Coordinates of C-alpha atoms in Angstrom, one line a residue:
M8 CA -54.2 46.8 19.8
V9 CA -55.9 43.8 18.2
N10 CA -53.4 43.8 15.3
W11 CA -50.5 43.9 17.8
K12 CA -51.9 40.9 19.7
S13 CA -52.5 39.0 16.5
R14 CA -48.9 39.6 15.4
K15 CA -47.6 38.5 18.8
L16 CA -49.6 35.3 18.7
G17 CA -48.4 34.6 15.1
D18 CA -44.7 35.1 16.3
V19 CA -45.3 32.6 19.1
L20 CA -46.8 30.1 16.8
W21 CA -44.0 30.5 14.3
F22 CA -41.5 29.9 17.1
A23 CA -43.4 26.8 18.4
N24 CA -43.6 25.4 14.9
G25 CA -39.8 25.9 14.5
V26 CA -39.1 24.1 17.8
V27 CA -41.4 21.2 16.8
A28 CA -39.7 21.0 13.3
L29 CA -36.3 21.0 14.9
V30 CA -37.2 18.2 17.2
L31 CA -38.7 16.1 14.4
I32 CA -35.6 16.6 12.2
N33 CA -33.4 15.5 15.0
L34 CA -35.5 12.4 15.6
L35 CA -35.5 11.6 11.9
V36 CA -31.7 12.1 11.6
S37 CA -31.1 9.8 14.6
H38 CA -32.8 7.0 12.8
Y39 CA -31.6 7.7 9.3
F40 CA -27.9 8.7 9.5
F41 CA -26.1 10.2 6.6
R42 CA -23.0 12.4 5.9
L43 CA -22.3 14.6 2.9
D44 CA -18.8 14.8 1.5
L45 CA -18.6 17.8 -0.8
T46 CA -14.9 17.5 -1.6
E47 CA -14.0 16.8 -5.2
E48 CA -11.9 13.7 -4.5
K49 CA -14.2 12.5 -1.6
R50 CA -11.4 12.6 0.9
Y51 CA -13.8 12.3 3.8
S52 CA -15.8 9.4 2.4
I53 CA -15.3 5.9 3.9
K54 CA -15.3 2.8 1.7
P55 CA -18.2 0.4 2.1
Q56 CA -15.9 -2.4 3.2
T57 CA -14.5 -0.2 6.0
K58 CA -18.0 0.8 7.1
E59 CA -19.0 -2.9 7.3
I60 CA -16.0 -3.6 9.6
L61 CA -16.9 -0.6 11.8
N62 CA -20.6 -1.5 12.0
T63 CA -19.9 -5.0 13.1
L64 CA -17.6 -4.2 16.0
E65 CA -18.6 -6.1 19.1
D66 CA -16.4 -4.2 21.6
E67 CA -14.5 -1.0 21.9
V68 CA -11.3 -0.4 19.9
Y69 CA -8.7 2.0 21.4
V70 CA -6.4 3.9 19.1
E71 CA -3.4 5.8 20.5
I72 CA -1.8 8.4 18.1
F73 CA 1.9 9.1 18.6
L74 CA 2.3 11.8 15.9
S75 CA 2.4 14.8 18.2
G76 CA 4.4 17.7 19.5
D77 CA 5.8 20.7 17.6
L78 CA 5.4 19.6 14.0
N79 CA 6.0 21.4 10.7
A80 CA 3.2 22.2 8.3
G81 CA 3.3 18.9 6.4
F82 CA 3.2 16.7 9.5
T83 CA 0.6 18.9 11.1
R84 CA -1.6 18.2 8.1
F85 CA -0.8 14.5 8.4
Q86 CA -1.8 14.5 12.1
K87 CA -5.0 16.4 11.4
A88 CA -5.8 13.8 8.6
I89 CA -5.3 10.9 11.1
Q90 CA -7.6 12.5 13.6
E91 CA -10.3 13.3 11.0
T92 CA -10.2 9.7 9.7
L93 CA -10.5 8.3 13.2
E94 CA -13.4 10.7 13.9
E95 CA -15.2 9.3 10.9
F96 CA -14.4 5.8 12.2
R97 CA -15.9 6.8 15.6
I98 CA -19.1 7.9 14.0
Y99 CA -19.6 4.9 11.7
S100 CA -18.7 2.5 14.6
H101 CA -21.4 4.0 16.9
N102 CA -18.7 5.4 19.3
K103 CA -16.9 2.1 19.6
I104 CA -13.6 3.7 18.3
K105 CA -11.8 5.6 21.0
Y106 CA -8.7 7.6 20.3
R107 CA -6.3 9.9 22.0
V108 CA -3.0 11.7 21.1
T109 CA 0.2 10.9 23.1
D110 CA 3.5 12.7 22.7
P111 CA 6.4 10.1 23.0
G112 CA 8.8 13.0 23.7
V113 CA 7.1 13.9 27.0
A114 CA 8.4 11.6 29.8
L115 CA 9.5 11.9 33.3
S116 CA 13.1 11.2 32.5
D117 CA 15.5 10.5 29.6
K118 CA 15.6 6.8 30.5
A119 CA 11.8 6.5 30.5
R120 CA 11.6 8.4 27.2
Q121 CA 14.2 6.0 25.6
E122 CA 12.4 2.9 26.9
F123 CA 9.0 4.2 25.6
M124 CA 10.5 5.0 22.2
A125 CA 12.2 1.6 22.0
D126 CA 8.8 -0.1 22.8
L127 CA 7.2 1.8 20.0
A128 CA 9.9 0.7 17.6
A129 CA 9.4 -2.9 18.7
K130 CA 5.7 -2.6 17.8
G131 CA 6.6 -1.5 14.3
I132 CA 6.3 2.3 14.6
Q133 CA 9.8 3.4 13.5
P134 CA 11.1 6.8 14.4
T135 CA 11.5 9.4 11.7
N136 CA 14.0 12.2 11.9
V137 CA 12.4 15.5 10.6
I138 CA 14.7 18.4 9.7
D139 CA 13.1 21.8 9.6
N140 CA 14.2 25.5 9.4
K141 CA 12.6 27.8 11.9
N142 CA 13.6 31.5 12.3
G143 CA 16.8 30.7 10.3
Q144 CA 17.8 27.9 12.6
R145 CA 18.1 24.2 11.7
L146 CA 15.9 22.1 13.9
E147 CA 15.8 18.3 14.1
K148 CA 13.0 16.3 15.8
I149 CA 12.3 12.6 16.1
I150 CA 8.7 11.8 15.5
F151 CA 6.7 8.5 15.5
P152 CA 4.2 8.7 12.7
G153 CA 2.0 5.8 13.7
V154 CA -0.7 4.5 16.0
V155 CA -1.2 1.6 18.4
I156 CA -4.6 -0.2 18.1
S157 CA -5.9 -2.3 21.0
Y158 CA -8.8 -4.6 21.0
G159 CA -9.8 -7.5 23.4
G160 CA -6.4 -7.6 25.1
R161 CA -4.5 -7.6 21.9
E162 CA -2.7 -4.7 20.2
K163 CA -1.0 -3.9 17.0
G164 CA 1.4 -1.1 16.0
V165 CA 0.7 0.6 12.6
M166 CA 3.2 2.7 10.8
L167 CA 1.3 5.3 8.8
L168 CA 4.2 7.1 7.1
K169 CA 4.4 5.1 4.0
G170 CA 4.9 6.1 0.4
N171 CA 7.3 6.3 -2.4
K172 CA 10.7 7.5 -1.0
A173 CA 11.6 8.8 -4.5
A174 CA 8.8 11.4 -4.2
T175 CA 9.1 14.8 -2.6
P176 CA 8.4 15.0 1.2
E177 CA 5.1 16.7 0.5
E178 CA 4.1 14.0 -2.0
E179 CA 5.2 11.2 0.4
I180 CA 3.0 12.7 3.2
N181 CA 0.1 13.0 0.8
Q182 CA 0.5 9.4 -0.2
S183 CA 0.5 8.5 3.5
I184 CA -2.7 10.5 4.1
E185 CA -4.3 8.5 1.2
G186 CA -3.4 5.3 3.0
I187 CA -4.6 6.1 6.5
E188 CA -8.0 4.5 6.1
Y189 CA -6.6 1.2 4.7
E190 CA -3.8 0.9 7.2
V191 CA -6.0 1.5 10.3
A192 CA -9.0 -0.4 9.0
S193 CA -6.9 -3.4 8.0
A194 CA -5.3 -3.5 11.5
I195 CA -8.7 -3.4 13.1
H196 CA -9.8 -6.2 10.8
E197 CA -6.8 -8.3 11.8
L198 CA -7.6 -7.8 15.5
T199 CA -11.3 -8.5 15.3
N200 CA -11.6 -11.0 12.5
E201 CA -12.2 -14.6 13.6
D202 CA -13.0 -16.1 10.2
R203 CA -9.4 -16.1 8.9
K204 CA -8.6 -17.3 5.4
R205 CA -5.9 -19.8 4.7
I206 CA -2.7 -19.3 2.7
G207 CA -0.8 -22.3 1.5
F208 CA 2.9 -22.3 0.5
V209 CA 3.5 -25.0 -2.0
I210 CA 6.4 -27.4 -1.3
G211 CA 8.0 -30.4 -3.1
H212 CA 9.7 -28.7 -6.0
G213 CA 12.7 -27.1 -4.4
E214 CA 10.9 -24.0 -3.3
L215 CA 12.3 -21.5 -0.8
D216 CA 12.6 -23.2 2.6
S217 CA 10.8 -22.1 5.7
V218 CA 13.7 -20.0 7.0
H219 CA 14.0 -17.9 3.8
V220 CA 10.2 -17.1 3.7
A221 CA 9.9 -16.6 7.5
S222 CA 9.6 -12.9 7.2
L223 CA 6.8 -13.1 4.6
K224 CA 5.0 -15.8 6.6
A225 CA 5.2 -13.8 9.8
A226 CA 3.6 -10.8 8.0
L227 CA 0.8 -12.9 6.5
R228 CA 0.1 -14.6 9.9
E229 CA -1.1 -11.3 11.3
A230 CA -4.3 -11.7 9.1
Y231 CA -4.3 -15.3 7.8
D232 CA -3.7 -18.8 8.7
V233 CA -0.5 -19.9 6.9
G234 CA 0.7 -23.4 6.2
R235 CA 2.5 -25.7 3.7
V236 CA 0.7 -27.8 1.1
R237 CA 1.7 -30.4 -1.5
L238 CA 0.2 -30.6 -4.9
D239 CA 0.6 -34.4 -4.9
Q240 CA -1.9 -34.5 -2.0
P241 CA -5.0 -32.9 -3.5
P242 CA -7.0 -33.1 -0.3
S243 CA -4.5 -30.6 1.3
L244 CA -5.7 -28.0 -1.2
Q245 CA -9.2 -28.0 0.1
N246 CA -10.1 -24.8 2.0
V247 CA -6.9 -23.1 0.8
D248 CA -7.8 -19.6 -0.4
V249 CA -4.5 -18.7 -2.0
L250 CA -1.5 -20.7 -3.1
V251 CA 2.0 -19.2 -3.1
I252 CA 4.6 -20.9 -5.3
A253 CA 7.9 -19.2 -4.2
K254 CA 11.0 -20.0 -6.4
P255 CA 10.6 -23.6 -7.4
T256 CA 13.8 -25.2 -8.8
S257 CA 12.7 -28.7 -9.8
T258 CA 10.2 -30.1 -12.3
F259 CA 6.5 -30.2 -11.6
S260 CA 5.1 -33.6 -12.4
T261 CA 2.1 -34.0 -14.7
L262 CA -0.1 -34.9 -11.7
D263 CA 1.1 -31.8 -9.8
K264 CA 0.3 -29.7 -12.8
F265 CA -3.1 -31.3 -13.1
A266 CA -3.8 -30.6 -9.4
L267 CA -2.7 -27.0 -9.8
D268 CA -4.8 -26.6 -12.9
Q269 CA -8.0 -28.0 -11.3
Y270 CA -7.4 -25.9 -8.2
I271 CA -7.4 -22.8 -10.5
M272 CA -10.5 -24.0 -12.4
Q273 CA -12.3 -24.3 -9.1
G274 CA -11.7 -20.6 -8.4
G275 CA -8.4 -20.9 -6.5
K276 CA -6.0 -18.0 -6.5
V277 CA -2.3 -18.5 -7.1
M278 CA 0.8 -16.3 -6.8
F279 CA 3.6 -17.5 -9.0
L280 CA 7.1 -16.2 -8.0
I281 CA 9.3 -17.9 -10.6
D282 CA 13.0 -17.8 -11.3
R283 CA 13.3 -18.7 -14.9
L284 CA 17.1 -18.9 -14.8
N285 CA 19.3 -20.5 -12.2
A286 CA 21.4 -17.4 -11.5
S287 CA 22.8 -16.8 -8.0
M288 CA 25.5 -14.7 -6.3
D289 CA 27.1 -17.8 -4.9
S290 CA 28.4 -18.6 -8.4
A291 CA 28.8 -15.0 -9.7
S292 CA 32.4 -14.8 -8.4
S293 CA 33.4 -17.2 -11.2
E294 CA 34.6 -15.7 -14.4
N295 CA 32.9 -18.2 -16.6
Y296 CA 29.6 -18.6 -14.9
F297 CA 26.5 -18.7 -17.2
A298 CA 22.9 -18.7 -16.0
L299 CA 20.8 -21.4 -17.7
P300 CA 17.0 -22.0 -17.6
Y301 CA 15.3 -24.1 -15.0
E302 CA 13.2 -27.0 -16.3
L303 CA 10.1 -26.5 -14.3
G304 CA 7.6 -27.8 -16.8
L305 CA 5.2 -24.9 -16.1
D306 CA 5.7 -23.0 -19.4
D307 CA 2.8 -24.6 -21.3
Q308 CA 0.5 -24.1 -18.3
L309 CA 1.2 -20.4 -17.8
F310 CA 1.0 -20.0 -21.6
K311 CA -2.5 -21.4 -21.6
Y312 CA -3.5 -18.9 -18.9
G313 CA -2.2 -16.0 -20.9
V314 CA 1.4 -15.3 -19.8
R315 CA 5.0 -16.3 -20.5
I316 CA 8.0 -15.9 -18.3
N317 CA 10.9 -15.5 -20.7
P318 CA 14.3 -17.4 -20.3
D319 CA 16.2 -14.2 -19.9
L320 CA 17.6 -11.8 -17.3
V321 CA 16.7 -8.1 -17.1
L322 CA 19.5 -5.6 -16.3
D323 CA 18.7 -2.1 -15.1
R324 CA 20.8 0.9 -14.3
T325 CA 18.4 1.7 -11.5
C326 CA 19.6 -1.1 -9.3
G327 CA 20.9 -2.3 -5.9
L328 CA 24.4 -2.2 -4.7
Y329 CA 26.9 -5.0 -4.2
P330 CA 30.3 -4.8 -2.4
I331 CA 33.3 -5.4 -4.6
I332 CA 37.0 -5.6 -3.7
T333 CA 38.6 -2.9 -5.8
G334 CA 42.2 -3.1 -4.4
Q335 CA 44.3 -3.2 -1.3
V336 CA 45.4 -0.5 1.1
G337 CA 48.0 -1.4 3.7
G338 CA 47.6 -5.1 3.0
K339 CA 43.8 -4.9 3.7
P340 CA 41.3 -5.3 0.9
Q341 CA 39.4 -2.2 -0.1
V342 CA 35.7 -2.8 -0.5
Q343 CA 33.4 -0.5 -2.5
L344 CA 29.7 -0.6 -3.1
M345 CA 29.0 -0.6 -6.8
E346 CA 25.8 -0.7 -8.8
W347 CA 24.8 -4.3 -9.8
P348 CA 22.4 -4.2 -12.7
F349 CA 21.3 -7.8 -12.1
F350 CA 19.4 -6.4 -9.0
P351 CA 16.9 -4.0 -10.5
L352 CA 15.0 -1.6 -8.2
L353 CA 11.4 -1.5 -9.4
N354 CA 9.6 1.8 -8.9
R355 CA 7.2 1.9 -11.8
Y356 CA 3.8 0.3 -11.0
A357 CA 0.3 -0.1 -12.5
T358 CA -2.5 2.1 -11.3
H359 CA -3.9 -0.6 -9.0
P360 CA -4.8 -0.9 -5.3
M361 CA -2.1 -3.6 -5.0
T362 CA 0.7 -1.2 -5.9
R363 CA -0.7 2.3 -5.1
N364 CA 1.8 4.5 -3.3
L365 CA 4.2 1.7 -2.9
D366 CA 7.9 2.3 -2.4
A367 CA 10.5 0.6 -4.6
V368 CA 11.0 -3.2 -4.4
V369 CA 14.4 -4.9 -5.0
T370 CA 14.6 -7.9 -7.3
K371 CA 17.4 -10.3 -7.9
F372 CA 18.0 -11.9 -11.3
V373 CA 14.5 -11.1 -12.6
S374 CA 13.1 -12.3 -15.9
S375 CA 10.8 -10.4 -18.3
V376 CA 7.2 -11.5 -18.5
D377 CA 5.1 -11.2 -21.7
T378 CA 1.4 -11.8 -22.3
V379 CA -0.1 -14.1 -24.9
K380 CA -3.6 -14.4 -26.3
A381 CA -6.1 -15.8 -23.8
A382 CA -9.8 -15.1 -24.4
G383 CA -11.6 -13.3 -21.5
I384 CA -8.5 -12.7 -19.4
R385 CA -7.7 -9.2 -18.2
K386 CA -4.0 -8.6 -17.9
T387 CA -2.5 -5.8 -15.8
P388 CA 1.3 -5.2 -15.9
L389 CA 2.0 -4.7 -12.2
M390 CA 5.7 -3.8 -12.3
T391 CA 8.0 -2.6 -15.0
T392 CA 11.7 -1.6 -15.1
S393 CA 13.1 1.9 -15.5
P394 CA 13.7 3.4 -19.0
Y395 CA 17.3 2.4 -18.6
S396 CA 17.2 -1.3 -18.8
R397 CA 18.0 -4.2 -21.2
K398 CA 17.4 -8.0 -21.6
F399 CA 19.9 -10.8 -22.1
A400 CA 18.6 -14.2 -23.4
A401 CA 19.9 -17.4 -21.9
P402 CA 22.6 -18.4 -21.4
V403 CA 23.5 -15.2 -19.5
K404 CA 27.0 -14.5 -18.2
V405 CA 26.9 -13.5 -14.6
S406 CA 30.1 -12.2 -13.2
V407 CA 30.9 -9.7 -10.5
N408 CA 34.0 -8.7 -12.6
E409 CA 31.6 -7.0 -15.0
L410 CA 31.0 -4.4 -12.3
R411 CA 34.5 -3.1 -12.8
K412 CA 33.8 -2.3 -16.4
N413 CA 32.5 1.0 -17.5
V414 CA 28.7 0.8 -18.3
R415 CA 27.7 2.4 -21.5
P416 CA 24.3 4.2 -21.1
E417 CA 23.4 3.5 -24.8
D418 CA 23.4 -0.2 -24.0
F419 CA 20.5 0.2 -21.6
S420 CA 17.7 1.4 -23.9
Q421 CA 15.0 -1.4 -23.8
G422 CA 13.1 0.4 -21.1
D423 CA 9.7 -0.4 -19.5
V424 CA 10.2 -4.1 -19.4
A425 CA 7.3 -5.8 -17.6
V426 CA 8.4 -8.3 -15.0
G427 CA 5.0 -9.1 -13.3
Y428 CA 1.4 -9.4 -14.3
L429 CA -2.0 -9.7 -12.7
L430 CA -4.4 -12.0 -14.6
E431 CA -8.1 -11.9 -13.9
G432 CA -11.0 -13.8 -15.5
K433 CA -12.2 -17.3 -16.3
F434 CA -9.3 -19.5 -17.3
T435 CA -9.4 -22.5 -19.6
S436 CA -7.8 -25.8 -18.4
L437 CA -4.6 -26.9 -19.9
Y438 CA -6.2 -30.3 -20.3
K439 CA -9.3 -29.2 -22.2
N440 CA -9.8 -31.4 -25.3
R441 CA -6.7 -33.5 -24.2
L442 CA -6.1 -36.8 -22.6
L443 CA -5.8 -36.5 -18.9
P444 CA -2.5 -37.5 -17.3
D445 CA -2.2 -41.1 -16.1
G446 CA -3.6 -41.4 -12.6
A447 CA -5.5 -38.2 -12.8
P448 CA -9.2 -38.5 -11.6
E449 CA -11.7 -37.9 -14.4
Q450 CA -14.5 -37.4 -12.0
G451 CA -15.1 -33.7 -11.3
F452 CA -12.8 -32.5 -14.1
K453 CA -13.5 -28.9 -15.1
A454 CA -12.4 -27.8 -18.6
D455 CA -13.6 -24.2 -18.1
G456 CA -13.0 -22.4 -14.8
V457 CA -14.9 -19.9 -12.7
A458 CA -13.6 -16.3 -12.3
T459 CA -10.4 -16.1 -10.4
K460 CA -7.1 -14.3 -10.2
L461 CA -3.4 -15.1 -10.7
V462 CA -0.3 -13.0 -10.0
V463 CA 2.8 -14.0 -12.0
I464 CA 6.2 -12.4 -11.2
G465 CA 9.5 -13.3 -12.9
D466 CA 11.5 -13.4 -9.7
G467 CA 11.4 -16.0 -7.0
D468 CA 13.8 -14.0 -4.7
L469 CA 11.2 -11.3 -4.3
A470 CA 9.9 -13.4 -1.3
R471 CA 13.3 -14.4 0.0
N472 CA 14.6 -12.9 3.3
D473 CA 18.3 -13.1 4.2
I474 CA 19.9 -14.5 7.3
N475 CA 22.3 -12.4 9.3
P476 CA 25.6 -14.3 9.0
R477 CA 26.9 -13.3 12.4
T478 CA 23.8 -13.6 14.6
R479 CA 21.9 -16.2 12.4
Q480 CA 18.8 -14.1 12.9
I481 CA 16.2 -13.7 10.2
Q482 CA 16.3 -10.3 8.5
A483 CA 13.3 -8.4 7.4
L484 CA 12.1 -9.1 3.9
G485 CA 13.5 -6.5 1.5
F486 CA 16.3 -5.5 3.9
D487 CA 19.6 -4.6 2.2
P488 CA 22.4 -5.2 4.7
F489 CA 24.9 -3.2 2.6
T490 CA 22.8 0.0 2.7
N491 CA 20.7 -0.7 5.7
Q492 CA 17.6 0.2 3.6
T493 CA 14.4 -1.8 3.7
F494 CA 12.6 -2.0 0.4
A495 CA 8.8 -2.6 -0.1
N496 CA 9.0 -6.3 -1.0
R497 CA 7.0 -7.2 2.1
D498 CA 4.3 -4.6 1.5
F499 CA 3.9 -5.6 -2.2
L500 CA 3.6 -9.3 -1.5
V501 CA 1.2 -8.8 1.4
N502 CA -0.9 -6.5 -0.7
A503 CA -0.9 -9.1 -3.5
V504 CA -2.0 -11.9 -1.2
T505 CA -4.7 -9.6 0.3
Y506 CA -6.0 -8.7 -3.2
L507 CA -6.2 -12.4 -4.1
A508 CA -7.7 -13.5 -0.9
E509 CA -10.3 -10.8 -0.4
D510 CA -12.8 -10.5 -3.2
D511 CA -13.3 -6.8 -3.7
G512 CA -12.4 -6.4 0.0
L513 CA -10.7 -3.8 2.2
I514 CA -7.8 -3.3 -0.1
Q515 CA -10.0 -1.2 -2.3
A516 CA -9.5 1.5 0.3
R517 CA -6.0 1.9 -1.1
N518 CA -7.6 3.6 -4.1
K519 CA -8.3 6.7 -2.0
R520 CA -6.9 9.8 -3.6
V521 CA -6.2 13.2 -2.0
T522 CA -5.1 15.8 -4.5
I523 CA -2.4 18.3 -3.7
R524 CA -3.3 21.8 -4.8
P525 CA -0.2 23.8 -4.2
L526 CA -0.2 27.6 -4.7
D527 CA 1.7 29.1 -7.7
K528 CA 4.6 30.7 -5.8
T529 CA 5.5 33.0 -8.7
K530 CA 2.0 34.2 -9.1
V531 CA 1.6 34.6 -5.3
T532 CA 4.7 36.9 -5.3
A533 CA 3.5 38.9 -8.2
E534 CA -0.1 39.4 -7.1
R535 CA 0.5 39.5 -3.3
T536 CA -0.4 43.2 -2.9
K537 CA -3.6 42.9 -5.0
W538 CA -5.0 40.0 -3.0
Q539 CA -4.0 41.7 0.3
V540 CA -6.1 44.7 -0.7
I541 CA -9.0 42.5 -1.8
N542 CA -9.0 40.5 1.5
L543 CA -8.5 43.4 3.9
V544 CA -9.9 46.6 2.3
V545 CA -12.8 45.3 0.2
P546 CA -14.7 43.7 3.2
I547 CA -14.4 47.0 5.1
L548 CA -15.7 49.0 2.1
L549 CA -18.6 46.6 1.7
L550 CA -19.5 47.0 5.4
I551 CA -19.4 50.8 5.2
A552 CA -21.6 50.7 2.1
Y553 CA -24.1 48.5 3.8
G554 CA -24.2 50.8 6.9
V555 CA -24.8 53.9 4.7
F556 CA -27.5 52.1 2.7
R557 CA -29.2 50.9 5.9
A558 CA -29.2 54.4 7.5
Y559 CA -30.6 55.9 4.3
W560 CA -33.3 53.2 4.1
R561 CA -34.3 53.7 7.8
K562 CA -34.4 57.4 7.4
K563 CA -36.6 57.2 4.3
K564 CA -38.9 54.6 6.0
F565 CA -39.5 56.4 9.2
A566 CA -39.8 59.8 7.6
K567 CA -43.3 58.9 6.5
F568 CA -44.5 59.0 10.2

């Protein structure tokens, strides 16, 4: 009797100790929060830069997910990944992230549904037509793979289906999953950030006018203050975080070069978008038109920084299309879209946050870029042409009549031509150990710079948006009116400016990688029966064996009494 009471008291004490330990653990966890991500690629881990944004939220952020409805397996996985990411955001923001799922296809009437979908498209969430086969039937469904984020009376639409269109649908969805954290976090940062950095577009050297960079400026204004600056007015460069030099066509004076040099020595970041030759489609209809080099005066300066834009044009068989009159039918001209090798489509990028999972960009009359020796400068080739490309040194004949000629594949064998570089490090001044230009201030001159970054691209038209000739409206950057396709020029340039402006900032979230581990379909078919037996029969046999052993053990144990 005494032993029984002692055992009962011991059980009660063990239970009480367990309750106390559980309470203490919960109190400890409430003060010291942590999460463990046991996946190999850390797919559920949030970047420190994202955590900082979420931890500093002052008010609630509302996220509405529009990827909903009857989805196929790929988009169901995409929807689940969006919700999992937002759940992580909710936890790290201390419940200030609120999200819900809305199906745009559910509305009271067709008119209301159309208006709702048009409103989403106006916010930047473009519809996507998904074709699927179900029970032998072809099904088409329009989905909206994006979210709308609201904060403080402002809202922003975010298109989440992004990736390389040349990849398979599964790979494109996987690339989009990898970009969820960056796309959502950057949108939240845009809505909540009050300390906006300043981007300056350099003018005074025949650069692209405001109309032809309107699309890029509109995209940058979502996160930065954007304005125009002149190099001959050095005070205007103060407090400018990034300079954009977009397709200059006239010579830089020595004082302008000196101001630009000292801006870089002080740690300023610059994106050079340079057309080395004066090629244009306006003159390409002429039979005897030759593209000649611009005299910009920047060659020695870029050479000093470790890069050279060559006076040539790169032709690529992977290229854009251009309409050509090939004949007449019934008195009317017959127009045909033909490949135009002077408009290379670039789809080969460096492994870098700036270009990760990026779709193709379209270039126009692009020049090759080489690197030269510059101590301490790290050089990353951002973009290269396809294996089927070639280079022509100036002067280069540019004529649309060449489109009618048969292209010989063997002529395009100088593949992997670099047309853009990222330079990082401490640059040396062009004027080190040299006389300064007349009129340049000697006070404050820096011969050796602090660590900074430069982006150099051999195409100024990369930032140029077209104007609709009928409506005179500004078209989206990268939009091709002949194929109605929008290339990733805008995304690339915004990523480049973001990388330059944000020192090790949020763009590092673009490095997130989610590995696809597809099943071997051949092996699945061959070993299907074996694995069915293992999964269905073996657990039952183990359960029966456990029951027999337990019955034998109990019989043997109680037989002693």
